[in-house]
Amino acid sequence: MNMQMTDPEHRIDSLDRRIIIATQDGLPLVSRPYALIAEQLDIPVAELKQRLQRMQETGVIRRIGVVPNHYALGYRANGMTVWDVPDERIDELGEQIGALDFVSHCYHRPRKLPDWPYNLFAMVHAHTRDEALAHVEQIAKLLGAHNRAHDVLFSTRILKKTGMRLNP
Amino acid sequence: MGRQRQKKDRDRQTRLEHHLLNDFQHGLSLSPTPFADMAEVLGVSENEVLTTLQQKKQEGVISRVGAVFRPNGVGASTLAAMAVDKNEIERIAEIINGFDAVNHNYEREHEYNLWFVLTAENEQALAEVIKEIEQQCGYEVMSLPMLEDFHIDLGFDIKWT
């Protein structure tokens, strides 16, 4: 992949890229993980720290922390909920739904009429399908009359999942 | 060791695991010793934190401890959907998964039954990959690029059962 992002705000250089590749499978679980990564990359640890900090500020890195595997923790019901809401209200409504604790992603996407009338997407995670459907009800209630149509697409199989990766 | 004591140790370990998985999904310290910092907050030893994280990673309960990158971090990306004949799902999914540009592919219960995320260097490369996938699969791709992200990603609050 290109080393520079098209979007200038999220531009990364070749060292950022090496840092991403060195850490994308996780930090080493040792007492001084950053020192070890810095040593592998042959850069001062202060530089590594400053770059991780900056990538968090620009949003290239969304967060650094423990990444649980929700499926392994029993979150087996994964529903992509899709909603048709008025475009002029979508920012306000999207922010409310994105803040719900059972929603992991919430995006505005374009409609494709006549086949696809939905412009708001919210991923809902639950232990069971019934629990997920209760979450859907909660979103529907929150949207009220702004909800002109909605649907839930449960996943039946994960056919591929590699996450965002840079290739060395 | 008495049974009481064993139970107490088990409960303590479970509590430690729950806190480790739930409380540290964002904001990992950039200090030289982030795991010692976690240990201090939890009132346990650094060694206990490291051992538990290693064990949970081995069990697959933790994917990793590290950075979560912006989903459309590099270049252009889109969510793509295809309405595929039920009998052809496996064959078509295999073709789609063969593309490096595809990093997620889910089967979902809907007329649009294949949903996959595409990333490419730029918009033009993305359009080319979509065309190539359509040609190889013999199905049209519905492309739904993200227009806005409403979620502030602080991780996901786990409800233990």
PDB file of N, CA and C in Angstrom, chain A residues 62-141:
ATOM      1  N   ARG A  62      -6.893   4.879  16.735  1.00  0.00           N
ATOM      2  CA  ARG A  62      -8.112   5.248  17.465  1.00  0.00           C
ATOM      3  C   ARG A  62      -7.952   5.063  18.956  1.00  0.00           C
ATOM      4  N   ARG A  63      -7.234   4.006  19.325  1.00  0.00           N
ATOM      5  CA  ARG A  63      -6.984   3.781  20.747  1.00  0.00           C
ATOM      6  C   ARG A  63      -5.857   2.775  20.897  1.00  0.00           C
ATOM      7  N   ILE A  64      -5.209   2.779  22.063  1.00  0.00           N
ATOM      8  CA  ILE A  64      -4.219   1.757  22.370  1.00  0.00           C
ATOM      9  C   ILE A  64      -4.675   1.088  23.661  1.00  0.00           C
ATOM     10  N   GLY A  65      -4.784  -0.214  23.642  1.00  0.00           N
ATOM     11  CA  GLY A  65      -5.243  -0.900  24.843  1.00  0.00           C
ATOM     12  C   GLY A  65      -5.458  -2.376  24.605  1.00  0.00           C
ATOM     13  N   VAL A  66      -6.198  -2.980  25.540  1.00  0.00           N
ATOM     14  CA  VAL A  66      -6.528  -4.391  25.435  1.00  0.00           C
ATOM     15  C   VAL A  66      -7.638  -4.531  24.376  1.00  0.00           C
ATOM     16  N   VAL A  67      -7.443  -5.433  23.436  1.00  0.00           N
ATOM     17  CA  VAL A  67      -8.460  -5.654  22.402  1.00  0.00           C
ATOM     18  C   VAL A  67      -9.088  -7.025  22.633  1.00  0.00           C
ATOM     19  N   PRO A  68     -10.260  -7.059  23.299  1.00  0.00           N
ATOM     20  CA  PRO A  68     -10.884  -8.358  23.576  1.00  0.00           C
ATOM     21  C   PRO A  68     -11.484  -8.952  22.299  1.00  0.00           C
ATOM     22  N   ASN A  69     -11.564 -10.264  22.262  1.00  0.00           N
ATOM     23  CA  ASN A  69     -12.238 -10.955  21.168  1.00  0.00           C
ATOM     24  C   ASN A  69     -13.681 -11.201  21.619  1.00  0.00           C
ATOM     25  N   HIS A  70     -14.597 -10.371  21.128  1.00  0.00           N
ATOM     26  CA  HIS A  70     -15.975 -10.416  21.641  1.00  0.00           C
ATOM     27  C   HIS A  70     -16.669 -11.726  21.334  1.00  0.00           C
ATOM     28  N   TYR A  71     -16.336 -12.294  20.209  1.00  0.00           N
ATOM     29  CA  TYR A  71     -16.955 -13.569  19.849  1.00  0.00           C
ATOM     30  C   TYR A  71     -16.569 -14.633  20.885  1.00  0.00           C
ATOM     31  N   ALA A  72     -15.289 -14.660  21.254  1.00  0.00           N
ATOM     32  CA  ALA A  72     -14.821 -15.628  22.250  1.00  0.00           C
ATOM     33  C   ALA A  72     -15.439 -15.367  23.617  1.00  0.00           C
ATOM     34  N   LEU A  73     -15.846 -14.126  23.878  1.00  0.00           N
ATOM     35  CA  LEU A  73     -16.461 -13.786  25.163  1.00  0.00           C
ATOM     36  C   LEU A  73     -17.968 -14.044  25.171  1.00  0.00           C
ATOM     37  N   GLY A  74     -18.480 -14.619  24.085  1.00  0.00           N
ATOM     38  CA  GLY A  74     -19.896 -14.999  24.081  1.00  0.00           C
ATOM     39  C   GLY A  74     -20.804 -14.040  23.335  1.00  0.00           C
ATOM     40  N   TYR A  75     -20.221 -13.007  22.721  1.00  0.00           N
ATOM     41  CA  TYR A  75     -21.038 -12.105  21.905  1.00  0.00           C
ATOM     42  C   TYR A  75     -21.200 -12.725  20.519  1.00  0.00           C
ATOM     43  N   ARG A  76     -22.210 -13.608  20.398  1.00  0.00           N
ATOM     44  CA  ARG A  76     -22.349 -14.391  19.164  1.00  0.00           C
ATOM     45  C   ARG A  76     -23.338 -13.766  18.203  1.00  0.00           C
ATOM     46  N   ALA A  77     -24.209 -12.875  18.693  1.00  0.00           N
ATOM     47  CA  ALA A  77     -25.220 -12.265  17.821  1.00  0.00           C
ATOM     48  C   ALA A  77     -24.708 -10.912  17.348  1.00  0.00           C
ATOM     49  N   ASN A  78     -24.448 -10.826  16.064  1.00  0.00           N
ATOM     50  CA  ASN A  78     -23.882  -9.625  15.476  1.00  0.00           C
ATOM     51  C   ASN A  78     -24.864  -9.135  14.410  1.00  0.00           C
ATOM     52  N   GLY A  79     -25.523  -8.031  14.713  1.00  0.00           N
ATOM     53  CA  GLY A  79     -26.533  -7.518  13.794  1.00  0.00           C
ATOM     54  C   GLY A  79     -26.137  -6.175  13.214  1.00  0.00           C
ATOM     55  N   MET A  80     -26.165  -6.074  11.893  1.00  0.00           N
ATOM     56  CA  MET A  80     -25.958  -4.784  11.259  1.00  0.00           C
ATOM     57  C   MET A  80     -27.347  -4.155  11.123  1.00  0.00           C
ATOM     58  N   THR A  81     -27.608  -3.124  11.925  1.00  0.00           N
ATOM     59  CA  THR A  81     -28.915  -2.474  11.830  1.00  0.00           C
ATOM     60  C   THR A  81     -28.795  -1.306  10.858  1.00  0.00           C
ATOM     61  N   VAL A  82     -29.800  -1.171   9.997  1.00  0.00           N
ATOM     62  CA  VAL A  82     -29.766  -0.116   8.977  1.00  0.00           C
ATOM     63  C   VAL A  82     -31.075   0.664   9.026  1.00  0.00           C
ATOM     64  N   TRP A  83     -30.980   1.982   8.895  1.00  0.00           N
ATOM     65  CA  TRP A  83     -32.110   2.863   9.133  1.00  0.00           C
ATOM     66  C   TRP A  83     -32.222   3.908   8.041  1.00  0.00           C
ATOM     67  N   ASP A  84     -33.446   4.260   7.692  1.00  0.00           N
ATOM     68  CA  ASP A  84     -33.681   5.378   6.776  1.00  0.00           C
ATOM     69  C   ASP A  84     -34.177   6.550   7.616  1.00  0.00           C
ATOM     70  N   VAL A  85     -33.301   7.533   7.787  1.00  0.00           N
ATOM     71  CA  VAL A  85     -33.669   8.723   8.568  1.00  0.00           C
ATOM     72  C   VAL A  85     -33.490   9.969   7.697  1.00  0.00           C
ATOM     73  N   PRO A  86     -34.183  11.055   8.026  1.00  0.00           N
ATOM     74  CA  PRO A  86     -34.041  12.276   7.210  1.00  0.00           C
ATOM     75  C   PRO A  86     -32.597  12.787   7.225  1.00  0.00           C
ATOM     76  N   ASP A  87     -32.069  13.117   6.058  1.00  0.00           N
ATOM     77  CA  ASP A  87     -30.672  13.572   5.954  1.00  0.00           C
ATOM     78  C   ASP A  87     -30.389  14.789   6.830  1.00  0.00           C
ATOM     79  N   GLU A  88     -31.374  15.668   6.954  1.00  0.00           N
ATOM     80  CA  GLU A  88     -31.122  16.910   7.709  1.00  0.00           C
ATOM     81  C   GLU A  88     -31.031  16.655   9.219  1.00  0.00           C
ATOM     82  N   ARG A  89     -31.445  15.448   9.674  1.00  0.00           N
ATOM     83  CA  ARG A  89     -31.354  15.147  11.099  1.00  0.00           C
ATOM     84  C   ARG A  89     -30.259  14.131  11.418  1.00  0.00           C
ATOM     85  N   ILE A  90     -29.569  13.640  10.372  1.00  0.00           N
ATOM     86  CA  ILE A  90     -28.725  12.451  10.573  1.00  0.00           C
ATOM     87  C   ILE A  90     -27.564  12.688  11.545  1.00  0.00           C
ATOM     88  N   ASP A  91     -26.982  13.889  11.559  1.00  0.00           N
ATOM     89  CA  ASP A  91     -25.841  14.129  12.447  1.00  0.00           C
ATOM     90  C   ASP A  91     -26.241  13.977  13.908  1.00  0.00           C
ATOM     91  N   GLU A  92     -27.324  14.626  14.240  1.00  0.00           N
ATOM     92  CA  GLU A  92     -27.823  14.612  15.611  1.00  0.00           C
ATOM     93  C   GLU A  92     -28.244  13.189  16.032  1.00  0.00           C
ATOM     94  N   LEU A  93     -28.965  12.494  15.139  1.00  0.00           N
ATOM     95  CA  LEU A  93     -29.440  11.141  15.451  1.00  0.00           C
ATOM     96  C   LEU A  93     -28.272  10.151  15.497  1.00  0.00           C
ATOM     97  N   GLY A  94     -27.347  10.293  14.550  1.00  0.00           N
ATOM     98  CA  GLY A  94     -26.192   9.399  14.496  1.00  0.00           C
ATOM     99  C   GLY A  94     -25.355   9.490  15.751  1.00  0.00           C
ATOM    100  N   GLU A  95     -25.179  10.695  16.259  1.00  0.00           N
ATOM    101  CA  GLU A  95     -24.380  10.865  17.473  1.00  0.00           C
ATOM    102  C   GLU A  95     -25.045  10.215  18.684  1.00  0.00           C
ATOM    103  N   GLN A  96     -26.370  10.311  18.748  1.00  0.00           N
ATOM    104  CA  GLN A  96     -27.088   9.673  19.862  1.00  0.00           C
ATOM    105  C   GLN A  96     -26.949   8.154  19.813  1.00  0.00           C
ATOM    106  N   ILE A  97     -27.051   7.593  18.609  1.00  0.00           N
ATOM    107  CA  ILE A  97     -26.979   6.136  18.485  1.00  0.00           C
ATOM    108  C   ILE A  97     -25.546   5.641  18.657  1.00  0.00           C
ATOM    109  N   GLY A  98     -24.587   6.404  18.121  1.00  0.00           N
ATOM    110  CA  GLY A  98     -23.182   6.035  18.282  1.00  0.00           C
ATOM    111  C   GLY A  98     -22.744   6.008  19.738  1.00  0.00           C
ATOM    112  N   ALA A  99     -23.462   6.724  20.597  1.00  0.00           N
ATOM    113  CA  ALA A  99     -23.094   6.788  22.017  1.00  0.00           C
ATOM    114  C   ALA A  99     -23.674   5.619  22.822  1.00  0.00           C
ATOM    115  N   LEU A 100     -24.563   4.815  22.252  1.00  0.00           N
ATOM    116  CA  LEU A 100     -25.147   3.684  22.987  1.00  0.00           C
ATOM    117  C   LEU A 100     -24.076   2.623  23.252  1.00  0.00           C
ATOM    118  N   ASP A 101     -24.105   2.024  24.455  1.00  0.00           N
ATOM    119  CA  ASP A 101     -22.965   1.160  24.807  1.00  0.00           C
ATOM    120  C   ASP A 101     -22.965  -0.185  24.070  1.00  0.00           C
ATOM    121  N   PHE A 102     -24.081  -0.575  23.444  1.00  0.00           N
ATOM    122  CA  PHE A 102     -24.078  -1.851  22.705  1.00  0.00           C
ATOM    123  C   PHE A 102     -23.797  -1.648  21.211  1.00  0.00           C
ATOM    124  N   VAL A 103     -23.546  -0.393  20.826  1.00  0.00           N
ATOM    125  CA  VAL A 103     -23.237  -0.094  19.422  1.00  0.00           C
ATOM    126  C   VAL A 103     -21.722   0.060  19.271  1.00  0.00           C
ATOM    127  N   SER A 104     -21.124  -0.747  18.381  1.00  0.00           N
ATOM    128  CA  SER A 104     -19.666  -0.689  18.224  1.00  0.00           C
ATOM    129  C   SER A 104     -19.237   0.209  17.069  1.00  0.00           C
ATOM    130  N   HIS A 105     -20.091   0.384  16.089  1.00  0.00           N
ATOM    131  CA  HIS A 105     -19.788   1.278  14.972  1.00  0.00           C
ATOM    132  C   HIS A 105     -21.083   1.961  14.561  1.00  0.00           C
ATOM    133  N   CYS A 106     -20.994   3.214  14.149  1.00  0.00           N
ATOM    134  CA  CYS A 106     -22.192   3.908  13.681  1.00  0.00           C
ATOM    135  C   CYS A 106     -21.777   4.872  12.568  1.00  0.00           C
ATOM    136  N   TYR A 107     -22.282   4.608  11.367  1.00  0.00           N
ATOM    137  CA  TYR A 107     -21.833   5.354  10.194  1.00  0.00           C
ATOM    138  C   TYR A 107     -22.992   5.916   9.371  1.00  0.00           C
ATOM    139  N   HIS A 108     -22.746   7.049   8.740  1.00  0.00           N
ATOM    140  CA  HIS A 108     -23.611   7.567   7.686  1.00  0.00           C
ATOM    141  C   HIS A 108     -23.071   7.030   6.367  1.00  0.00           C
ATOM    142  N   ARG A 109     -23.921   6.360   5.597  1.00  0.00           N
ATOM    143  CA  ARG A 109     -23.544   5.857   4.272  1.00  0.00           C
ATOM    144  C   ARG A 109     -24.602   6.288   3.267  1.00  0.00           C
ATOM    145  N   PRO A 110     -24.268   6.303   1.974  1.00  0.00           N
ATOM    146  CA  PRO A 110     -25.259   6.767   0.984  1.00  0.00           C
ATOM    147  C   PRO A 110     -26.372   5.739   0.750  1.00  0.00           C
ATOM    148  N   ARG A 111     -27.566   6.211   0.401  1.00  0.00           N
ATOM    149  CA  ARG A 111     -28.638   5.325  -0.070  1.00  0.00           C
ATOM    150  C   ARG A 111     -28.330   4.904  -1.504  1.00  0.00           C
ATOM    151  N   LYS A 112     -28.909   3.786  -1.937  1.00  0.00           N
ATOM    152  CA  LYS A 112     -28.846   3.381  -3.353  1.00  0.00           C
ATOM    153  C   LYS A 112     -30.262   3.018  -3.769  1.00  0.00           C
ATOM    154  N   LEU A 113     -31.027   4.038  -4.089  1.00  0.00           N
ATOM    155  CA  LEU A 113     -32.435   3.811  -4.440  1.00  0.00           C
ATOM    156  C   LEU A 113     -32.537   3.221  -5.854  1.00  0.00           C
ATOM    157  N   PRO A 114     -33.503   2.360  -6.119  1.00  0.00           N
ATOM    158  CA  PRO A 114     -34.582   1.947  -5.224  1.00  0.00           C
ATOM    159  C   PRO A 114     -34.226   0.753  -4.324  1.00  0.00           C
ATOM    160  N   ASP A 115     -33.070   0.116  -4.565  1.00  0.00           N
ATOM    161  CA  ASP A 115     -32.780  -1.146  -3.863  1.00  0.00           C
ATOM    162  C   ASP A 115     -32.440  -0.960  -2.392  1.00  0.00           C
ATOM    163  N   TRP A 116     -31.823   0.168  -2.064  1.00  0.00           N
ATOM    164  CA  TRP A 116     -31.276   0.320  -0.720  1.00  0.00           C
ATOM    165  C   TRP A 116     -31.638   1.705  -0.170  1.00  0.00           C
ATOM    166  N   PRO A 117     -32.664   1.789   0.680  1.00  0.00           N
ATOM    167  CA  PRO A 117     -33.155   3.094   1.150  1.00  0.00           C
ATOM    168  C   PRO A 117     -32.464   3.600   2.423  1.00  0.00           C
ATOM    169  N   TYR A 118     -31.517   2.814   2.984  1.00  0.00           N
ATOM    170  CA  TYR A 118     -31.000   3.113   4.323  1.00  0.00           C
ATOM    171  C   TYR A 118     -29.746   3.988   4.285  1.00  0.00           C
ATOM    172  N   ASN A 119     -29.682   4.983   5.170  1.00  0.00           N
ATOM    173  CA  ASN A 119     -28.519   5.879   5.193  1.00  0.00           C
ATOM    174  C   ASN A 119     -27.761   5.871   6.524  1.00  0.00           C
ATOM    175  N   LEU A 120     -28.292   5.170   7.533  1.00  0.00           N
ATOM    176  CA  LEU A 120     -27.614   5.124   8.843  1.00  0.00           C
ATOM    177  C   LEU A 120     -27.375   3.669   9.245  1.00  0.00           C
ATOM    178  N   PHE A 121     -26.112   3.365   9.583  1.00  0.00           N
ATOM    179  CA  PHE A 121     -25.721   1.993   9.934  1.00  0.00           C
ATOM    180  C   PHE A 121     -25.240   1.961  11.380  1.00  0.00           C
ATOM    181  N   ALA A 122     -25.716   0.988  12.155  1.00  0.00           N
ATOM    182  CA  ALA A 122     -25.220   0.815  13.527  1.00  0.00           C
ATOM    183  C   ALA A 122     -25.019  -0.674  13.796  1.00  0.00           C
ATOM    184  N   MET A 123     -23.792  -1.044  14.177  1.00  0.00           N
ATOM    185  CA  MET A 123     -23.501  -2.448  14.487  1.00  0.00           C
ATOM    186  C   MET A 123     -23.878  -2.715  15.938  1.00  0.00           C
ATOM    187  N   VAL A 124     -24.678  -3.754  16.124  1.00  0.00           N
ATOM    188  CA  VAL A 124     -25.165  -4.115  17.455  1.00  0.00           C
ATOM    189  C   VAL A 124     -24.598  -5.485  17.840  1.00  0.00           C
ATOM    190  N   HIS A 125     -24.070  -5.576  19.058  1.00  0.00           N
ATOM    191  CA  HIS A 125     -23.489  -6.847  19.515  1.00  0.00           C
ATOM    192  C   HIS A 125     -24.209  -7.332  20.757  1.00  0.00           C
ATOM    193  N   ALA A 126     -24.534  -8.610  20.792  1.00  0.00           N
ATOM    194  CA  ALA A 126     -25.235  -9.174  21.939  1.00  0.00           C
ATOM    195  C   ALA A 126     -24.915 -10.665  22.055  1.00  0.00           C
ATOM    196  N   HIS A 127     -25.284 -11.242  23.221  1.00  0.00           N
ATOM    197  CA  HIS A 127     -25.029 -12.666  23.429  1.00  0.00           C
ATOM    198  C   HIS A 127     -25.988 -13.520  22.603  1.00  0.00           C
ATOM    199  N   THR A 128     -27.238 -13.039  22.501  1.00  0.00           N
ATOM    200  CA  THR A 128     -28.248 -13.812  21.781  1.00  0.00           C
ATOM    201  C   THR A 128     -28.977 -12.903  20.798  1.00  0.00           C
ATOM    202  N   ARG A 129     -29.701 -13.557  19.881  1.00  0.00           N
ATOM    203  CA  ARG A 129     -30.466 -12.812  18.902  1.00  0.00           C
ATOM    204  C   ARG A 129     -31.586 -11.990  19.573  1.00  0.00           C
ATOM    205  N   ASP A 130     -32.208 -12.578  20.587  1.00  0.00           N
ATOM    206  CA  ASP A 130     -33.284 -11.851  21.292  1.00  0.00           C
ATOM    207  C   ASP A 130     -32.747 -10.584  21.953  1.00  0.00           C
ATOM    208  N   GLU A 131     -31.582 -10.723  22.580  1.00  0.00           N
ATOM    209  CA  GLU A 131     -30.966  -9.563  23.222  1.00  0.00           C
ATOM    210  C   GLU A 131     -30.648  -8.496  22.158  1.00  0.00           C
ATOM    211  N   ALA A 132     -30.165  -8.938  21.002  1.00  0.00           N
ATOM    212  CA  ALA A 132     -29.856  -7.997  19.921  1.00  0.00           C
ATOM    213  C   ALA A 132     -31.132  -7.298  19.445  1.00  0.00           C
ATOM    214  N   LEU A 133     -32.221  -8.064  19.335  1.00  0.00           N
ATOM    215  CA  LEU A 133     -33.477  -7.474  18.859  1.00  0.00           C
ATOM    216  C   LEU A 133     -34.025  -6.466  19.857  1.00  0.00           C
ATOM    217  N   ALA A 134     -33.774  -6.707  21.144  1.00  0.00           N
ATOM    218  CA  ALA A 134     -34.172  -5.729  22.164  1.00  0.00           C
ATOM    219  C   ALA A 134     -33.388  -4.433  21.971  1.00  0.00           C
ATOM    220  N   HIS A 135     -32.112  -4.549  21.615  1.00  0.00           N
ATOM    221  CA  HIS A 135     -31.296  -3.360  21.324  1.00  0.00           C
ATOM    222  C   HIS A 135     -31.869  -2.603  20.118  1.00  0.00           C
ATOM    223  N   VAL A 136     -32.288  -3.356  19.107  1.00  0.00           N
ATOM    224  CA  VAL A 136     -32.854  -2.736  17.905  1.00  0.00           C
ATOM    225  C   VAL A 136     -34.104  -1.938  18.279  1.00  0.00           C
ATOM    226  N   GLU A 137     -34.928  -2.532  19.149  1.00  0.00           N
ATOM    227  CA  GLU A 137     -36.131  -1.852  19.623  1.00  0.00           C
ATOM    228  C   GLU A 137     -35.785  -0.533  20.310  1.00  0.00           C
ATOM    229  N   GLN A 138     -34.713  -0.585  21.096  1.00  0.00           N
ATOM    230  CA  GLN A 138     -34.275   0.602  21.826  1.00  0.00           C
ATOM    231  C   GLN A 138     -33.861   1.717  20.855  1.00  0.00           C
ATOM    232  N   ILE A 139     -33.159   1.334  19.796  1.00  0.00           N
ATOM    233  CA  ILE A 139     -32.766   2.329  18.784  1.00  0.00           C
ATOM    234  C   ILE A 139     -34.017   2.887  18.096  1.00  0.00           C
ATOM    235  N   ALA A 140     -34.956   1.989  17.768  1.00  0.00           N
ATOM    236  CA  ALA A 140     -36.186   2.409  17.092  1.00  0.00           C
ATOM    237  C   ALA A 140     -36.946   3.422  17.947  1.00  0.00           C
ATOM    238  N   LYS A 141     -36.978   3.155  19.251  1.00  0.00           N
ATOM    239  CA  LYS A 141     -37.680   4.052  20.168  1.00  0.00           C
ATOM    240  C   LYS A 141     -36.991   5.416  20.198  1.00  0.00           C
TER     241      LYS A 141
END
